[in-house]
Amino acid sequence: MADSRRVFPTLVGLGTGLLLAAFTVAPVSAASPWWLPAPGPPSSVSAIASNTRLVTLAVAGGRSYWLNATTGALVPSGDRGLARFVAASGSRGLILNAGGALYFVGPRSRARRLQQLPGQPRGLAVSFGPHPVALAATAQGLFMGPLGSRLTKLNRTIPRPGPLALAGPVVAREPFAVATAAGILLVDARGQVRASKGSPRLGDHATVAETGAGIILAGDDRGLIYALYRTGWVPVFQLLPYGGLGGVPHLTAILGVGPEAAYLATSGFGTLLTPDGGYTWYRAAPRTPSGRVEALAALGPVYARRPSGLVVAAAPNGLFLHRLQTLPAPPVYSGASQAGQLLGTAGITLVSSLAVVLGIWVVRRRRRRRLFV
């Protein structure tokens, strides 16, 4: 065992060095929790539309509402059916009911029925920008048109069971992405459809999203994530089993945020984050029962030159909000600042070492005096 009379001065010396370092280096404030519960009572939200505003359309308890994420307020949109999917652009939006009825809702007006789409609804998306375009997917195919107008079926045969998932473009001139059993289709604003070469074939739990830099992320029912870069499609991440006999959790949503960041929602790990288009992943999950997150949405100017706004996660115990922020980067030193930093570090190390040596010398001197008493 170590001599306590030697350990004590050693700890004193190290503590002195740490105190000097604390006064020399700029303090770093403690990080706030990544996710915070949304204000208002918890609600059973199952779908949220990404929007350039903080107020958007959402589905709660099978009904559609205008949701104010900052207050938690839900205002009925006015449709009478069982809502399944919602999409929004500014103060306008679409609601696709479980029976295929498509509703349009505008500012200060209640939802009005646009048309009846054939087949089981599979997805709904709206492009951002001054002239938003809507794309709806059902088991019978794809339907496209300007937001607020009737949609027209696209002349494209899709293999059974039809479209599996879709995502809208978040910046101008990018296409919609549609996952099918045969791969991923890209649909431009004019309705031209082309197959994405080398795209993965996804299963029933397919998810797809786009980022501001044009990267497309897609996940299959095995928990494998793919990314479309300029060089083509590549697998980038594999979800692992989350304990016991639960196996790999299902993917419930993928959401692109800013130029290259994206969030992944699961039924076991909550949410995961990639800040660089799929190259690296971190777990950034809200506190939810069984780690399940149902839906994700981005609200505000998330894809502007200076991104800001909120990421909203819908879980069984309510909504959680994350305010977008720049990830901390390592400091960059140059010239005199770098030399000063090195001299400061060297000085702190020297003082700490001297304090340790002095403590040991004092202990040894006391021991010698005791030997002569």
Coordinates of N, CA and C in Angstrom, one line a residue, residues 130-255:
P130 N -41.1 29.1 -52.7 CA -42.2 30.0 -53.0 C -43.3 29.4 -53.8
H131 N -43.0 28.3 -54.5 CA -44.1 27.6 -55.2 C -44.0 26.1 -54.9
P132 N -44.5 25.7 -53.7 CA -44.5 24.4 -53.2 C -45.3 23.4 -54.1
V133 N -44.7 22.2 -54.3 CA -45.4 21.1 -55.0 C -45.7 20.0 -54.0
A134 N -46.8 19.3 -54.2 CA -47.2 18.2 -53.3 C -47.1 16.9 -54.0
L135 N -46.7 15.9 -53.3 CA -46.6 14.5 -53.8 C -47.3 13.6 -52.8
A136 N -48.3 12.9 -53.2 CA -48.9 11.9 -52.4 C -48.7 10.5 -52.9
A137 N -48.6 9.5 -52.0 CA -48.3 8.1 -52.4 C -49.4 7.3 -51.8
T138 N -50.0 6.4 -52.7 CA -50.9 5.4 -52.2 C -50.5 4.1 -52.9
A139 N -51.2 3.0 -52.5 CA -50.9 1.7 -53.1 C -51.1 1.7 -54.6
Q140 N -51.8 2.7 -55.1 CA -52.1 2.7 -56.5 C -51.1 3.6 -57.3
G141 N -50.1 4.2 -56.6 CA -49.2 5.0 -57.3 C -48.9 6.3 -56.7
L142 N -48.3 7.3 -57.5 CA -47.9 8.6 -57.1 C -48.8 9.6 -57.7
F143 N -49.1 10.7 -56.9 CA -50.0 11.8 -57.4 C -49.3 13.1 -57.1
M144 N -49.3 14.0 -58.1 CA -48.5 15.2 -57.9 C -49.3 16.4 -58.4
G145 N -49.0 17.6 -57.8 CA -49.6 18.9 -58.2 C -49.2 20.0 -57.3
P146 N -49.5 21.2 -57.8 CA -49.2 22.4 -56.9 C -50.0 22.3 -55.6
L147 N -49.4 22.8 -54.5 CA -50.1 22.8 -53.2 C -51.3 23.6 -53.3
G148 N -52.4 23.0 -52.9 CA -53.8 23.6 -53.0 C -54.6 23.2 -54.1
S149 N -54.0 22.5 -55.1 CA -54.8 22.1 -56.3 C -54.9 20.6 -56.3
R150 N -55.8 20.1 -57.2 CA -56.0 18.6 -57.3 C -54.7 18.0 -57.8
L151 N -54.4 16.8 -57.4 CA -53.2 16.1 -57.8 C -53.5 15.2 -58.9
T152 N -52.5 15.0 -59.8 CA -52.6 14.2 -61.0 C -51.7 13.0 -60.9
K153 N -52.2 11.8 -61.3 CA -51.5 10.6 -61.1 C -50.3 10.6 -62.1
L154 N -49.1 10.2 -61.7 CA -48.0 10.2 -62.5 C -48.0 8.9 -63.3
N155 N -47.5 8.9 -64.5 CA -47.5 7.8 -65.4 C -46.2 6.9 -65.1
R156 N -46.3 6.2 -64.0 CA -45.1 5.4 -63.7 C -45.7 4.2 -62.9
T157 N -45.3 3.0 -63.4 CA -45.7 1.7 -62.8 C -44.8 1.4 -61.7
I158 N -45.4 1.2 -60.5 CA -44.6 0.9 -59.3 C -44.9 -0.5 -58.9
P159 N -43.9 -1.4 -58.6 CA -44.1 -2.7 -58.3 C -44.8 -2.8 -56.9
R160 N -45.6 -3.9 -56.8 CA -46.3 -4.2 -55.5 C -45.3 -4.3 -54.4
P161 N -45.7 -3.9 -53.2 CA -47.0 -3.4 -52.8 C -47.2 -1.9 -52.9
G162 N -46.5 -1.3 -53.9 CA -46.6 0.2 -54.1 C -45.5 0.9 -53.3
P163 N -45.6 2.3 -53.3 CA -44.6 3.1 -52.6 C -44.5 2.7 -51.1
L164 N -43.3 2.6 -50.6 CA -43.1 2.3 -49.2 C -42.9 3.5 -48.3
A165 N -42.2 4.5 -48.8 CA -42.0 5.8 -48.1 C -41.6 6.8 -49.1
L166 N -41.7 8.1 -48.7 CA -41.3 9.2 -49.5 C -40.8 10.4 -48.7
A167 N -40.0 11.2 -49.3 CA -39.5 12.4 -48.7 C -39.5 13.5 -49.7
G168 N -39.8 14.7 -49.2 CA -39.8 15.9 -50.0 C -38.5 16.6 -50.0
P169 N -38.2 17.4 -51.1 CA -36.9 18.1 -51.2 C -37.0 19.3 -50.2
V170 N -35.9 19.6 -49.6 CA -35.8 20.7 -48.6 C -35.1 22.0 -49.2
V171 N -34.5 21.9 -50.4 CA -34.0 23.0 -51.0 C -34.4 23.0 -52.5
A172 N -34.2 24.1 -53.2 CA -34.7 24.2 -54.6 C -34.0 23.3 -55.5
R173 N -34.7 22.8 -56.5 CA -34.1 22.0 -57.6 C -33.8 20.6 -57.2
E174 N -34.1 20.2 -56.0 CA -33.8 18.8 -55.6 C -35.1 18.0 -55.8
P175 N -35.0 16.7 -56.1 CA -36.2 15.9 -56.4 C -36.8 15.3 -55.1
F176 N -38.0 14.8 -55.2 CA -38.6 13.9 -54.2 C -37.9 12.6 -54.3
A177 N -37.9 11.9 -53.1 CA -37.3 10.6 -53.1 C -38.4 9.6 -52.6
V178 N -38.6 8.5 -53.4 CA -39.7 7.6 -53.2 C -39.1 6.2 -53.1
A179 N -39.3 5.5 -51.9 CA -38.8 4.2 -51.7 C -39.8 3.2 -52.2
T180 N -39.4 2.2 -53.0 CA -40.2 1.1 -53.5 C -39.5 -0.2 -53.3
A181 N -40.3 -1.3 -53.6 CA -39.7 -2.6 -53.4 C -38.5 -2.9 -54.4
A182 N -38.5 -2.1 -55.5 CA -37.5 -2.3 -56.5 C -36.3 -1.3 -56.4
G183 N -36.4 -0.4 -55.4 CA -35.3 0.6 -55.2 C -36.0 1.9 -55.0
I184 N -35.1 3.0 -55.1 CA -35.6 4.3 -54.8 C -35.8 5.1 -56.1
L185 N -36.9 5.8 -56.3 CA -37.2 6.6 -57.4 C -37.0 8.1 -57.1
L186 N -36.5 8.9 -58.0 CA -36.4 10.3 -57.9 C -37.4 11.0 -58.8
V187 N -38.2 11.9 -58.2 CA -39.3 12.6 -58.9 C -39.0 14.1 -58.9
D188 N -38.8 14.8 -60.0 CA -38.6 16.2 -60.0 C -39.9 17.0 -60.0
A189 N -39.8 18.3 -59.9 CA -41.0 19.1 -59.8 C -42.0 19.1 -60.9
R190 N -41.5 18.6 -62.1 CA -42.4 18.5 -63.3 C -43.0 17.1 -63.4
G191 N -42.7 16.2 -62.4 CA -43.3 14.9 -62.5 C -42.5 13.9 -63.2
Q192 N -41.3 14.2 -63.6 CA -40.5 13.2 -64.3 C -39.9 12.3 -63.3
V193 N -40.0 11.0 -63.6 CA -39.6 9.9 -62.6 C -38.4 9.2 -63.2
R194 N -37.4 9.0 -62.4 CA -36.2 8.1 -62.8 C -35.8 7.3 -61.6
A195 N -35.2 6.1 -62.0 CA -34.7 5.3 -60.9 C -33.3 5.7 -60.5
S196 N -33.1 5.7 -59.2 CA -31.8 6.1 -58.7 C -30.8 4.8 -58.8
K197 N -29.8 5.0 -59.6 CA -29.0 3.8 -59.9 C -28.3 3.3 -58.7
G198 N -28.3 2.0 -58.5 CA -27.7 1.3 -57.4 C -28.3 1.5 -56.0
S199 N -29.6 2.0 -56.0 CA -30.3 2.3 -54.8 C -30.7 1.0 -54.1
P200 N -30.7 1.0 -52.7 CA -31.1 -0.2 -52.0 C -32.6 -0.6 -52.1
R201 N -32.9 -1.8 -51.9 CA -34.2 -2.3 -51.8 C -34.6 -2.4 -50.4
L202 N -35.6 -1.6 -50.0 CA -36.0 -1.5 -48.6 C -37.2 -2.3 -48.3
G203 N -37.4 -2.7 -47.0 CA -38.6 -3.5 -46.7 C -39.7 -2.7 -46.2
D204 N -40.6 -3.3 -45.4 CA -41.9 -2.7 -44.9 C -41.6 -1.5 -44.1
H205 N -40.5 -1.5 -43.3 CA -40.2 -0.4 -42.4 C -39.2 0.6 -43.1
A206 N -39.4 0.8 -44.4 CA -38.5 1.8 -45.1 C -38.7 3.2 -44.6
T207 N -37.6 3.9 -44.5 CA -37.6 5.3 -44.2 C -36.6 6.0 -45.1
V208 N -36.9 7.3 -45.5 CA -36.1 8.0 -46.4 C -36.2 9.5 -46.0
A209 N -35.1 10.2 -46.2 CA -35.0 11.7 -45.9 C -33.9 12.3 -46.8
E210 N -34.1 13.6 -46.9 CA -33.1 14.4 -47.7 C -32.5 15.5 -46.8
T211 N -31.3 15.9 -47.1 CA -30.6 17.0 -46.3 C -30.4 18.2 -47.3
G212 N -30.1 19.3 -46.7 CA -29.9 20.5 -47.5 C -28.8 20.4 -48.5
A213 N -27.8 19.5 -48.3 CA -26.7 19.4 -49.2 C -27.0 18.4 -50.3
G214 N -28.3 17.9 -50.4 CA -28.7 16.9 -51.4 C -28.4 15.5 -51.1
I215 N -27.9 15.2 -49.9 CA -27.7 13.8 -49.5 C -29.0 13.1 -49.2
I216 N -29.2 11.9 -49.7 CA -30.4 11.2 -49.4 C -30.0 10.0 -48.4
L217 N -30.7 9.9 -47.3 CA -30.5 8.8 -46.4 C -31.7 7.9 -46.4
A218 N -31.5 6.6 -46.4 CA -32.6 5.6 -46.4 C -32.3 4.5 -45.5
G219 N -33.3 3.9 -44.8 CA -33.1 2.8 -43.9 C -34.1 1.7 -44.2
D220 N -33.7 0.4 -44.0 CA -34.5 -0.7 -44.3 C -35.0 -1.3 -43.0
D221 N -35.7 -2.5 -43.1 CA -36.3 -3.1 -41.9 C -35.3 -3.9 -41.1
R222 N -34.1 -4.0 -41.6 CA -33.0 -4.7 -40.8 C -32.2 -3.7 -40.0
G223 N -32.5 -2.4 -40.0 CA -31.8 -1.4 -39.3 C -30.5 -0.9 -40.0
L224 N -30.4 -1.2 -41.3 CA -29.2 -0.8 -42.1 C -29.5 0.6 -42.8
I225 N -28.6 1.5 -42.6 CA -28.8 2.9 -43.2 C -27.9 3.0 -44.4
Y226 N -28.5 3.6 -45.5 CA -27.7 3.8 -46.7 C -27.7 5.3 -47.0
A227 N -26.7 5.8 -47.7 CA -26.6 7.2 -48.1 C -26.3 7.3 -49.5
L228 N -26.9 8.3 -50.2 CA -26.6 8.6 -51.6 C -25.7 9.8 -51.6
Y229 N -24.4 9.6 -51.9 CA -23.4 10.7 -52.1 C -23.2 10.9 -53.6
R230 N -22.3 11.8 -54.0 CA -22.0 12.0 -55.4 C -21.4 10.8 -56.0
T231 N -20.8 9.9 -55.2 CA -20.2 8.7 -55.8 C -21.1 7.6 -55.9
G232 N -22.4 7.7 -55.4 CA -23.4 6.7 -55.4 C -23.8 6.2 -54.1
W233 N -24.6 5.2 -54.0 CA -25.2 4.6 -52.8 C -24.2 3.8 -52.1
V234 N -24.1 4.0 -50.7 CA -23.2 3.1 -49.9 C -23.9 2.9 -48.6
P235 N -23.7 1.7 -47.9 CA -24.2 1.5 -46.6 C -23.3 2.3 -45.6
V236 N -23.9 3.0 -44.6 CA -23.1 3.8 -43.7 C -23.3 3.5 -42.3
F237 N -24.4 2.8 -41.9 CA -24.6 2.5 -40.4 C -25.5 1.4 -40.3
Q238 N -25.2 0.6 -39.2 CA -26.1 -0.6 -38.9 C -26.5 -0.5 -37.4
L239 N -27.8 -0.5 -37.2 CA -28.3 -0.5 -35.8 C -28.0 -1.9 -35.2
L240 N -27.7 -1.9 -33.9 CA -27.4 -3.2 -33.2 C -28.7 -3.5 -32.4
P241 N -28.8 -4.8 -32.0 CA -29.8 -5.2 -31.1 C -29.8 -4.4 -29.8
Y242 N -30.9 -4.1 -29.2 CA -31.0 -3.2 -28.0 C -31.2 -4.0 -26.7
G243 N -30.8 -5.2 -26.7 CA -30.8 -6.0 -25.4 C -31.9 -7.0 -25.3
G244 N -31.6 -8.1 -24.6 CA -32.6 -9.2 -24.5 C -32.8 -9.9 -25.8
L245 N -34.1 -10.3 -26.0 CA -34.5 -10.9 -27.2 C -35.2 -9.9 -28.2
G246 N -35.1 -8.6 -27.9 CA -35.8 -7.6 -28.7 C -35.3 -7.5 -30.1
G247 N -34.0 -7.9 -30.4 CA -33.5 -7.8 -31.7 C -33.2 -6.3 -32.1
V248 N -33.0 -6.1 -33.4 CA -32.7 -4.8 -33.9 C -34.0 -4.0 -33.9
P249 N -34.0 -2.8 -33.3 CA -35.3 -2.0 -33.3 C -35.6 -1.5 -34.7
H250 N -36.9 -1.3 -34.9 CA -37.4 -0.8 -36.2 C -37.1 0.7 -36.3
L251 N -36.9 1.1 -37.6 CA -36.7 2.5 -37.9 C -38.1 3.1 -38.0
T252 N -38.4 4.2 -37.4 CA -39.7 4.9 -37.5 C -39.6 6.2 -38.3
A253 N -38.5 6.8 -38.4 CA -38.4 8.1 -39.2 C -36.9 8.4 -39.3
I254 N -36.6 9.2 -40.4 CA -35.3 9.8 -40.7 C -35.7 11.3 -41.0
L255 N -34.9 12.2 -40.5 CA -35.1 13.6 -40.7 C -33.8 14.3 -41.0

